[in-house]
Amino acid sequence: MPKVAVVEDNELNLKLFRDLLLTEALEVVDTMDGTKAYDLINNERPDLILMDIQLQGMSGLDVIRQVKADDQLKDIPIIAVTAFAMKDDEAKIMESGCDAYISKPISILSFMERVRFYLGIKEEQRMIC
Ligand code: MN
């Protein structure tokens, strides 16, 4: 079962992401604390990371840089999730090394399309729950 790590400090968003991922029969590990994200990712070795940018304590961009600087972890795809999408921010987000980013409020269809794309799940292999 593919595993997705979710780093998100907003309880409602975290619940939404968890529910969507569980509907796809994916395993979910999560933290709301940016300072715990690196250890979570290092311990769990997820197949995909969803990373909120605006976190308490530590920017999601710094977590992304940390993960992408680690040879053991750098190949894990990261989708950044952000509430702001100004042109400057967009460049900063992509420079951090993430593979893609989506803005909140998310479109559920395109969110799931991204997730399936990075996990290599084809439509016909989807599990119906
Ligand atoms: Mn946040």
PDB file of C-alpha atoms and ligand atoms in Angstrom:
ATOM      1  CA  MET A   1       0.000   0.000   0.000  1.00  0.00           C
ATOM      2  CA  PRO A   2       1.574   3.329  -0.974  1.00  0.00           C
ATOM      3  CA  LYS A   3       2.294   5.596   1.974  1.00  0.00           C
ATOM      4  CA  VAL A   4       1.734   9.353   1.975  1.00  0.00           C
ATOM      5  CA  ALA A   5       3.180  11.715   4.588  1.00  0.00           C
ATOM      6  CA  VAL A   6       1.056  14.800   5.228  1.00  0.00           C
ATOM      7  CA  VAL A   7       2.552  17.837   6.978  1.00  0.00           C
ATOM      8  CA  GLU A   8      -0.257  20.311   7.631  1.00  0.00           C
ATOM      9  CA  ASP A   9      -0.884  22.507  10.668  1.00  0.00           C
ATOM     10  CA  ASN A  10      -4.528  23.274   9.960  1.00  0.00           C
ATOM     11  CA  GLU A  11      -6.702  20.617  11.554  1.00  0.00           C
ATOM     12  CA  LEU A  12      -9.511  20.870   8.995  1.00  0.00           C
ATOM     13  CA  ASN A  13      -7.164  20.673   6.018  1.00  0.00           C
ATOM     14  CA  LEU A  14      -5.325  17.767   7.593  1.00  0.00           C
ATOM     15  CA  LYS A  15      -8.602  15.930   8.094  1.00  0.00           C
ATOM     16  CA  LEU A  16      -9.653  16.640   4.506  1.00  0.00           C
ATOM     17  CA  PHE A  17      -6.338  15.366   3.093  1.00  0.00           C
ATOM     18  CA  ARG A  18      -6.419  12.296   5.319  1.00  0.00           C
ATOM     19  CA  ASP A  19      -9.993  11.471   4.320  1.00  0.00           C
ATOM     20  CA  LEU A  20      -9.242  11.869   0.612  1.00  0.00           C
ATOM     21  CA  LEU A  21      -6.123   9.712   0.808  1.00  0.00           C
ATOM     22  CA  LEU A  22      -7.834   7.030   2.893  1.00  0.00           C
ATOM     23  CA  THR A  23     -10.623   6.879   0.307  1.00  0.00           C
ATOM     24  CA  GLU A  24      -7.927   5.830  -2.161  1.00  0.00           C
ATOM     25  CA  ALA A  25      -6.818   3.109   0.276  1.00  0.00           C
ATOM     26  CA  LEU A  26      -3.485   4.856   0.816  1.00  0.00           C
ATOM     27  CA  GLU A  27      -1.604   4.671   4.090  1.00  0.00           C
ATOM     28  CA  VAL A  28      -1.315   8.092   5.740  1.00  0.00           C
ATOM     29  CA  VAL A  29       1.209   9.329   8.280  1.00  0.00           C
ATOM     30  CA  ASP A  30       1.038  12.931   9.390  1.00  0.00           C
ATOM     31  CA  THR A  31       2.249  15.670  11.638  1.00  0.00           C
ATOM     32  CA  MET A  32       1.041  19.208  12.283  1.00  0.00           C
ATOM     33  CA  ASP A  33       4.487  20.251  13.512  1.00  0.00           C
ATOM     34  CA  GLY A  34       7.033  21.389  10.932  1.00  0.00           C
ATOM     35  CA  THR A  35       9.910  20.700  13.297  1.00  0.00           C
ATOM     36  CA  LYS A  36       8.880  17.018  13.414  1.00  0.00           C
ATOM     37  CA  ALA A  37       8.405  16.641   9.659  1.00  0.00           C
ATOM     38  CA  TYR A  38      11.944  15.640   8.760  1.00  0.00           C
ATOM     39  CA  ASP A  39      12.076  12.883  11.404  1.00  0.00           C
ATOM     40  CA  LEU A  40       8.654  11.604  10.349  1.00  0.00           C
ATOM     41  CA  ILE A  41       9.759  11.424   6.713  1.00  0.00           C
ATOM     42  CA  ASN A  42      13.102   9.868   7.598  1.00  0.00           C
ATOM     43  CA  ASN A  43      11.476   7.215   9.794  1.00  0.00           C
ATOM     44  CA  GLU A  44       8.476   6.413   7.604  1.00  0.00           C
ATOM     45  CA  ARG A  45      10.059   6.663   4.131  1.00  0.00           C
ATOM     46  CA  PRO A  46       6.763   7.600   2.454  1.00  0.00           C
ATOM     47  CA  ASP A  47       6.168   7.300  -1.295  1.00  0.00           C
ATOM     48  CA  LEU A  48       4.859  10.864  -1.470  1.00  0.00           C
ATOM     49  CA  ILE A  49       4.935  13.954   0.742  1.00  0.00           C
ATOM     50  CA  LEU A  50       2.247  16.633   0.950  1.00  0.00           C
ATOM     51  CA  MET A  51       3.832  19.675   2.520  1.00  0.00           C
ATOM     52  CA  ASP A  52       2.022  22.722   3.779  1.00  0.00           C
ATOM     53  CA  ILE A  53       4.258  25.787   3.412  1.00  0.00           C
ATOM     54  CA  GLN A  54       2.988  27.962   6.242  1.00  0.00           C
ATOM     55  CA  LEU A  55       3.670  25.972   9.386  1.00  0.00           C
ATOM     56  CA  GLN A  56       4.196  26.790  13.042  1.00  0.00           C
ATOM     57  CA  GLY A  57       7.817  26.853  14.086  1.00  0.00           C
ATOM     58  CA  MET A  58       9.390  26.069  10.742  1.00  0.00           C
ATOM     59  CA  SER A  59       8.605  26.908   7.126  1.00  0.00           C
ATOM     60  CA  GLY A  60       7.580  24.055   4.884  1.00  0.00           C
ATOM     61  CA  LEU A  61      10.139  25.404   2.408  1.00  0.00           C
ATOM     62  CA  ASP A  62      12.914  24.662   4.910  1.00  0.00           C
ATOM     63  CA  VAL A  63      11.601  21.140   5.424  1.00  0.00           C
ATOM     64  CA  ILE A  64      11.557  20.632   1.646  1.00  0.00           C
ATOM     65  CA  ARG A  65      15.152  21.880   1.352  1.00  0.00           C
ATOM     66  CA  GLN A  66      16.205  19.567   4.171  1.00  0.00           C
ATOM     67  CA  VAL A  67      14.567  16.531   2.556  1.00  0.00           C
ATOM     68  CA  LYS A  68      15.908  17.326  -0.910  1.00  0.00           C
ATOM     69  CA  ALA A  69      19.437  17.753   0.499  1.00  0.00           C
ATOM     70  CA  ASP A  70      19.305  14.218   1.928  1.00  0.00           C
ATOM     71  CA  ASP A  71      20.499  11.560  -0.519  1.00  0.00           C
ATOM     72  CA  GLN A  72      18.321   8.931   1.150  1.00  0.00           C
ATOM     73  CA  LEU A  73      15.156  11.015   0.834  1.00  0.00           C
ATOM     74  CA  LYS A  74      15.604  13.321  -2.131  1.00  0.00           C
ATOM     75  CA  ASP A  75      13.800  11.051  -4.609  1.00  0.00           C
ATOM     76  CA  ILE A  76      10.534  11.121  -2.671  1.00  0.00           C
ATOM     77  CA  PRO A  77       8.193  13.424  -4.609  1.00  0.00           C
ATOM     78  CA  ILE A  78       6.921  16.436  -2.685  1.00  0.00           C
ATOM     79  CA  ILE A  79       3.732  18.318  -3.448  1.00  0.00           C
ATOM     80  CA  ALA A  80       3.753  21.691  -1.705  1.00  0.00           C
ATOM     81  CA  VAL A  81       0.371  22.955  -0.566  1.00  0.00           C
ATOM     82  CA  THR A  82       0.060  26.684  -0.100  1.00  0.00           C
ATOM     83  CA  ALA A  83      -2.550  29.296   0.596  1.00  0.00           C
ATOM     84  CA  PHE A  84      -0.625  32.058  -1.107  1.00  0.00           C
ATOM     85  CA  ALA A  85       0.206  31.949  -4.793  1.00  0.00           C
ATOM     86  CA  MET A  86       1.833  35.244  -5.649  1.00  0.00           C
ATOM     87  CA  LYS A  87       4.334  35.085  -8.497  1.00  0.00           C
ATOM     88  CA  ASP A  88       7.291  35.611  -6.132  1.00  0.00           C
ATOM     89  CA  ASP A  89       6.082  32.904  -3.807  1.00  0.00           C
ATOM     90  CA  GLU A  90       5.573  30.526  -6.701  1.00  0.00           C
ATOM     91  CA  ALA A  91       9.227  30.928  -7.733  1.00  0.00           C
ATOM     92  CA  LYS A  92      10.391  30.523  -4.132  1.00  0.00           C
ATOM     93  CA  ILE A  93       8.332  27.371  -3.752  1.00  0.00           C
ATOM     94  CA  MET A  94       9.649  25.777  -6.934  1.00  0.00           C
ATOM     95  CA  GLU A  95      13.240  26.765  -6.029  1.00  0.00           C
ATOM     96  CA  SER A  96      12.918  24.873  -2.762  1.00  0.00           C
ATOM     97  CA  GLY A  97      13.054  21.668  -4.794  1.00  0.00           C
ATOM     98  CA  CYS A  98       9.474  20.471  -4.515  1.00  0.00           C
ATOM     99  CA  ASP A  99       8.067  18.534  -7.469  1.00  0.00           C
ATOM    100  CA  ALA A 100       4.737  20.318  -7.721  1.00  0.00           C
ATOM    101  CA  TYR A 101       2.543  22.662  -5.781  1.00  0.00           C
ATOM    102  CA  ILE A 102      -1.160  23.178  -5.366  1.00  0.00           C
ATOM    103  CA  SER A 103      -2.968  26.126  -3.831  1.00  0.00           C
ATOM    104  CA  LYS A 104      -5.608  26.087  -1.156  1.00  0.00           C
ATOM    105  CA  PRO A 105      -8.512  25.882  -1.312  1.00  0.00           C
ATOM    106  CA  ILE A 106      -7.736  22.714  -3.219  1.00  0.00           C
ATOM    107  CA  SER A 107      -9.741  21.276  -6.074  1.00  0.00           C
ATOM    108  CA  ILE A 108     -10.398  17.730  -4.934  1.00  0.00           C
ATOM    109  CA  LEU A 109     -10.226  16.268  -8.438  1.00  0.00           C
ATOM    110  CA  SER A 110      -6.924  17.838  -9.362  1.00  0.00           C
ATOM    111  CA  PHE A 111      -5.537  17.124  -5.887  1.00  0.00           C
ATOM    112  CA  MET A 112      -6.246  13.427  -6.337  1.00  0.00           C
ATOM    113  CA  GLU A 113      -4.943  13.472  -9.904  1.00  0.00           C
ATOM    114  CA  ARG A 114      -1.631  14.846  -8.650  1.00  0.00           C
ATOM    115  CA  VAL A 115      -1.445  12.303  -5.876  1.00  0.00           C
ATOM    116  CA  ARG A 116      -2.155   9.407  -8.238  1.00  0.00           C
ATOM    117  CA  PHE A 117       0.339  10.754 -10.781  1.00  0.00           C
ATOM    118  CA  TYR A 118       3.201  10.903  -8.276  1.00  0.00           C
ATOM    119  CA  LEU A 119       2.352   7.501  -6.854  1.00  0.00           C
ATOM    120  CA  GLY A 120       2.183   6.024 -10.338  1.00  0.00           C
ATOM    121  CA  ILE A 121      -1.393   4.849  -9.830  1.00  0.00           C
ATOM    122  CA  LYS A 122      -3.326   4.464 -13.042  1.00  0.00           C
ATOM    123  CA  GLU A 123      -7.062   5.134 -13.125  1.00  0.00           C
ATOM    124  CA  GLU A 124      -8.010   1.504 -13.798  1.00  0.00           C
ATOM    125  CA  GLN A 125      -6.014   0.347 -10.755  1.00  0.00           C
ATOM    126  CA  ARG A 126      -7.981   2.539  -8.404  1.00  0.00           C
ATOM    127  CA  MET A 127      -9.646   0.807  -5.538  1.00  0.00           C
ATOM    128  CA  ILE A 128     -13.294   1.550  -4.972  1.00  0.00           C
ATOM    129  CA  CYS A 129     -14.124   2.008  -1.313  1.00  0.00           C
TER     130      CYS A 129
HETATM  131 MN    MN B   1      -0.460  26.056   7.468  1.00  0.00          MN
END
